[in-house]
C-alpha atoms as an extended CHARMM CRD file, in Angstrom:
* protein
*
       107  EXT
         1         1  UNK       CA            218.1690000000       16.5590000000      182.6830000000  PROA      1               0.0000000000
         2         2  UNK       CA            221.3050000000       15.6380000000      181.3790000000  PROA      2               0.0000000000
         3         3  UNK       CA            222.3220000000       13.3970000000      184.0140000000  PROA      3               0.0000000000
         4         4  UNK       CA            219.0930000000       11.5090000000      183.2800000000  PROA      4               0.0000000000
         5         5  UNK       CA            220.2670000000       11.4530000000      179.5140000000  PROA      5               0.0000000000
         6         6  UNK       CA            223.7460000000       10.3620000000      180.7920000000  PROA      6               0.0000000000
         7         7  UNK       CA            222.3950000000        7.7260000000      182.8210000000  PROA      7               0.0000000000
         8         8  UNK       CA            220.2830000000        6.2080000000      179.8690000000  PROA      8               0.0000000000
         9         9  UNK       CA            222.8080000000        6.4290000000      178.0390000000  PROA      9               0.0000000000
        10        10  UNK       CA            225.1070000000        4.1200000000      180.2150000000  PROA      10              0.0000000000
        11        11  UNK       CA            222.6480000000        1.8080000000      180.7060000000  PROA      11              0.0000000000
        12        12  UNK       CA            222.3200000000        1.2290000000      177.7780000000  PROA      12              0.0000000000
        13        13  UNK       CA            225.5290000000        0.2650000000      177.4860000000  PROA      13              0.0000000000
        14        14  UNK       CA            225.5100000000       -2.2280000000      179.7770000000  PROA      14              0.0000000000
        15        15  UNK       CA            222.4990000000       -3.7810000000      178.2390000000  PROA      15              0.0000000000
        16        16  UNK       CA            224.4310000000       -4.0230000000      175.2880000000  PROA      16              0.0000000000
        17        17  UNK       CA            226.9490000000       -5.5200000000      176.7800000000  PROA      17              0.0000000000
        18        18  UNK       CA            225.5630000000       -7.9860000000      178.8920000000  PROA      18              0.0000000000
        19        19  UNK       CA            223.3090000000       -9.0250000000      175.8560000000  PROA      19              0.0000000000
        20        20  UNK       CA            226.2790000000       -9.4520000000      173.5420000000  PROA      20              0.0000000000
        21        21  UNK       CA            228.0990000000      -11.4250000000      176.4980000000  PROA      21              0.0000000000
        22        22  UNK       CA            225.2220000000      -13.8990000000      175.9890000000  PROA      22              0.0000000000
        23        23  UNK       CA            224.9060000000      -14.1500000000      172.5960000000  PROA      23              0.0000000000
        24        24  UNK       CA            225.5930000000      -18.1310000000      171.7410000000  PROA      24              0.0000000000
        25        25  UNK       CA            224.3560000000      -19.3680000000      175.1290000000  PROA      25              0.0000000000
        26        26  UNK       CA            221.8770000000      -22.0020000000      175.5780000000  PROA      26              0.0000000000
        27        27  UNK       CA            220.0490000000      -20.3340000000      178.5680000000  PROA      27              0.0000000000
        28        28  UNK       CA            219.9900000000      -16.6900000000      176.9490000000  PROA      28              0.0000000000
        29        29  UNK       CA            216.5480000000      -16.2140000000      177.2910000000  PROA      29              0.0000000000
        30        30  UNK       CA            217.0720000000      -16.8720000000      180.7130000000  PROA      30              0.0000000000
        31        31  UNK       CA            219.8810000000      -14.4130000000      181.1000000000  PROA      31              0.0000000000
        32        32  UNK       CA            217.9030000000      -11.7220000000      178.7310000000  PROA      32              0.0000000000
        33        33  UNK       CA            215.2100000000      -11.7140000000      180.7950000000  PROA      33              0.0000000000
        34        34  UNK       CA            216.8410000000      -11.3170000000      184.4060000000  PROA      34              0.0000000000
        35        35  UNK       CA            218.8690000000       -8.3250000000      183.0620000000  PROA      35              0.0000000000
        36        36  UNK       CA            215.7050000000       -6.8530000000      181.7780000000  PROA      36              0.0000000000
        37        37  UNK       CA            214.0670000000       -7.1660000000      184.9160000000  PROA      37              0.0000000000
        38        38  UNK       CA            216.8390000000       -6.1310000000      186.6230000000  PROA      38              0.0000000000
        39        39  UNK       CA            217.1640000000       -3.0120000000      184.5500000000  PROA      39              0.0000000000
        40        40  UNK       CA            213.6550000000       -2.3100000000      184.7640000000  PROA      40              0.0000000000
        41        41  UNK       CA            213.6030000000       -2.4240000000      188.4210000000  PROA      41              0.0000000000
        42        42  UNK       CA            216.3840000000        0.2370000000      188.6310000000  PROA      42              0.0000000000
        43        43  UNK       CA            214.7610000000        2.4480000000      186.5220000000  PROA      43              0.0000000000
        44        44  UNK       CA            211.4470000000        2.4260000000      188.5120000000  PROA      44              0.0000000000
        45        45  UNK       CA            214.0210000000        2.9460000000      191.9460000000  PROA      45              0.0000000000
        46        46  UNK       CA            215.8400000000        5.8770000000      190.1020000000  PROA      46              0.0000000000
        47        47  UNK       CA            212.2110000000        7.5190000000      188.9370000000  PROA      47              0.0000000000
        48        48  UNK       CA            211.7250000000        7.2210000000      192.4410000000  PROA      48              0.0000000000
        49        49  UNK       CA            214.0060000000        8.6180000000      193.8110000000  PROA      49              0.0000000000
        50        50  UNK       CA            214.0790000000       12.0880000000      191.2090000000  PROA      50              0.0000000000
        51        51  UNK       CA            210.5870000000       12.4870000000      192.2530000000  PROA      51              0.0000000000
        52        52  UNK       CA            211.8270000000       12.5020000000      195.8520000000  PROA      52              0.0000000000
        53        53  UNK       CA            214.1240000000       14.6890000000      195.3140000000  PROA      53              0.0000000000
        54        54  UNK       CA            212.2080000000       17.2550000000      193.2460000000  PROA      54              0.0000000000
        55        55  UNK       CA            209.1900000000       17.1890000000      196.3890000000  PROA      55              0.0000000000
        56        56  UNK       CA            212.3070000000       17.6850000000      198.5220000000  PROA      56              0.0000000000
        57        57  UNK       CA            213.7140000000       20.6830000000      196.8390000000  PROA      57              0.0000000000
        58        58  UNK       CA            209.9790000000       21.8430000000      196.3360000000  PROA      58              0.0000000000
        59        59  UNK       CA            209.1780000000       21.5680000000      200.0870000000  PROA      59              0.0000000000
        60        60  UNK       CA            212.6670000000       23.5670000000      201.0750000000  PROA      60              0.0000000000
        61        61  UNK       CA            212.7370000000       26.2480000000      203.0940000000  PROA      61              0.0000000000
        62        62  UNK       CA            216.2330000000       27.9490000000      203.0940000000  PROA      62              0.0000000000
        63        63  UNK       CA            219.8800000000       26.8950000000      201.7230000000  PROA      63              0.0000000000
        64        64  UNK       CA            220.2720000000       23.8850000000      204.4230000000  PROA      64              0.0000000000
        65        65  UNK       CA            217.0930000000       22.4790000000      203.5870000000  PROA      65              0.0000000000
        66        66  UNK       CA            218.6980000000       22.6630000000      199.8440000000  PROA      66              0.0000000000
        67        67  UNK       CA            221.7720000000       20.8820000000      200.9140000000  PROA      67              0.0000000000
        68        68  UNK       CA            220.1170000000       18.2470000000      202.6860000000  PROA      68              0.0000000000
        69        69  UNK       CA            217.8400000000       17.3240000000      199.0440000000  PROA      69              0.0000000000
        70        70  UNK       CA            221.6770000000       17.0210000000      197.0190000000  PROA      70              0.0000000000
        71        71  UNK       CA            222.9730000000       15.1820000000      199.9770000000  PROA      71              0.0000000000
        72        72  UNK       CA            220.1220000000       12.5360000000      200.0680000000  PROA      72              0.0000000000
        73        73  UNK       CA            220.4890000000       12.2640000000      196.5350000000  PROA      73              0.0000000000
        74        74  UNK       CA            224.0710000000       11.9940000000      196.6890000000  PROA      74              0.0000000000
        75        75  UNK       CA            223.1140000000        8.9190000000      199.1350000000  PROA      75              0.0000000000
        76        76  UNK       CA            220.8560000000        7.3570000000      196.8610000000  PROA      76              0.0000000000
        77        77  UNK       CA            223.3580000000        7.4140000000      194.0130000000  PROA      77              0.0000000000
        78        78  UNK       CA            226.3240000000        5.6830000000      195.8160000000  PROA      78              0.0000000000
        79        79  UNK       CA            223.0230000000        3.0570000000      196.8370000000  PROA      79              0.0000000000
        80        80  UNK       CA            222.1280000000        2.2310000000      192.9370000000  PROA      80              0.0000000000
        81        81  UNK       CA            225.8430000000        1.7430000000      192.2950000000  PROA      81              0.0000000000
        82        82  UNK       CA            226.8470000000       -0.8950000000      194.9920000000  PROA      82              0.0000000000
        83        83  UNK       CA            223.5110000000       -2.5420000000      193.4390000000  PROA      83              0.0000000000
        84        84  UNK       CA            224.5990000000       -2.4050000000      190.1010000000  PROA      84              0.0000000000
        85        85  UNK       CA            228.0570000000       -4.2270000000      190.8200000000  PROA      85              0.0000000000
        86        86  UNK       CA            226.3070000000       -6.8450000000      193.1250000000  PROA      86              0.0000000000
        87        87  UNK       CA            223.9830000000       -7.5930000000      190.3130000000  PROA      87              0.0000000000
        88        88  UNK       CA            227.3980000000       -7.3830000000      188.3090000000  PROA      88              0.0000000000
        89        89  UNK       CA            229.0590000000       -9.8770000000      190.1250000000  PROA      89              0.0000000000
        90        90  UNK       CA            225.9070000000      -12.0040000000      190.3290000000  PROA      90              0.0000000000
        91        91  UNK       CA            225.5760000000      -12.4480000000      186.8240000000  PROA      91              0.0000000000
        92        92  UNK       CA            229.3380000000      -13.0510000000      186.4670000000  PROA      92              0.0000000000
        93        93  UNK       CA            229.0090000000      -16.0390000000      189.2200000000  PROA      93              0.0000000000
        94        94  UNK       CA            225.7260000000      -17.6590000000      186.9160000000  PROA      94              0.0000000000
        95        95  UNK       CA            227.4170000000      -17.3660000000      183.2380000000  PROA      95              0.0000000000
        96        96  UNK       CA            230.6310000000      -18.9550000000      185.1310000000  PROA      96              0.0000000000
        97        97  UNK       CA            228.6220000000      -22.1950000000      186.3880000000  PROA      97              0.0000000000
        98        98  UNK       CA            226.0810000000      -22.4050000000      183.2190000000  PROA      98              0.0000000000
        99        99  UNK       CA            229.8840000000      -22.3360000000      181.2790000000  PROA      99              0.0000000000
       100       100  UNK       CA            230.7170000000      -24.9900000000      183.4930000000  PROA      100             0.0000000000
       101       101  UNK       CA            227.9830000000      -26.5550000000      183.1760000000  PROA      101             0.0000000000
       102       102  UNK       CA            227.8250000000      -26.4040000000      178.9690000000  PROA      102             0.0000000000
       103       103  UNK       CA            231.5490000000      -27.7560000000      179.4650000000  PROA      103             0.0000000000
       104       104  UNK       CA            230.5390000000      -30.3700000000      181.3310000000  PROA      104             0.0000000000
       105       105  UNK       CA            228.0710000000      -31.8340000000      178.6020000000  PROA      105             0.0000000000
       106       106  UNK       CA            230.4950000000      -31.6220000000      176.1630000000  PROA      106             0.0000000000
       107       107  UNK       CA            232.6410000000      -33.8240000000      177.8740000000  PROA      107             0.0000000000
């Protein structure tokens, strides 16, 4: 339960920050709304997989079976994170050329 907490909790973060990032940009409701999707859709994978994991541990049979739930888990972790910084950098590449592009008006 308290990794669920802890995992709120940084998201929430990142929200934060990528919302404040935006603040003063022209397509922020743009922006807002991918990162909310985004967010949402991650939160619906991670439900996903707990409830995996909990019919996992339910269904187990000895120790190994045990191991084999945290190990799966362990996968699935390591999965959302390499998604997270894609998204990251994704987001980084699309304020870069709408900066670019606001740049490029002013001029």
């Amino acid at each position: 339960m308290n990794k669920i907490k802890s995992s709120g909790i940084i998201l929430s973060f990142i929200l934060t920050g990528f919302l404040h990032a935006e603040e003063g940009n022209s397509h922020k409701g743009e922006v807002l709304s991918e990162v909310k999707a985004h967010a949402l859709t991650m939160i619906d994978k991670r439900i996903a997989s707990l409830q995996e994991t909990k019919s996992c541990i339910n269904s187990a049979q000895s120790r190994d079976d045990l191991k084999k739930c945290r190990e799966d888990k362990k996968s699935d972790r390591g999965e959302f994170k390499a998604e997270r910084e894609k998204f990251r950098s994704e987001l980084k590449e699309k304020r870069a050329r709408l900066k670019a592009q606001r740049e490029e008006k002013k001029s």
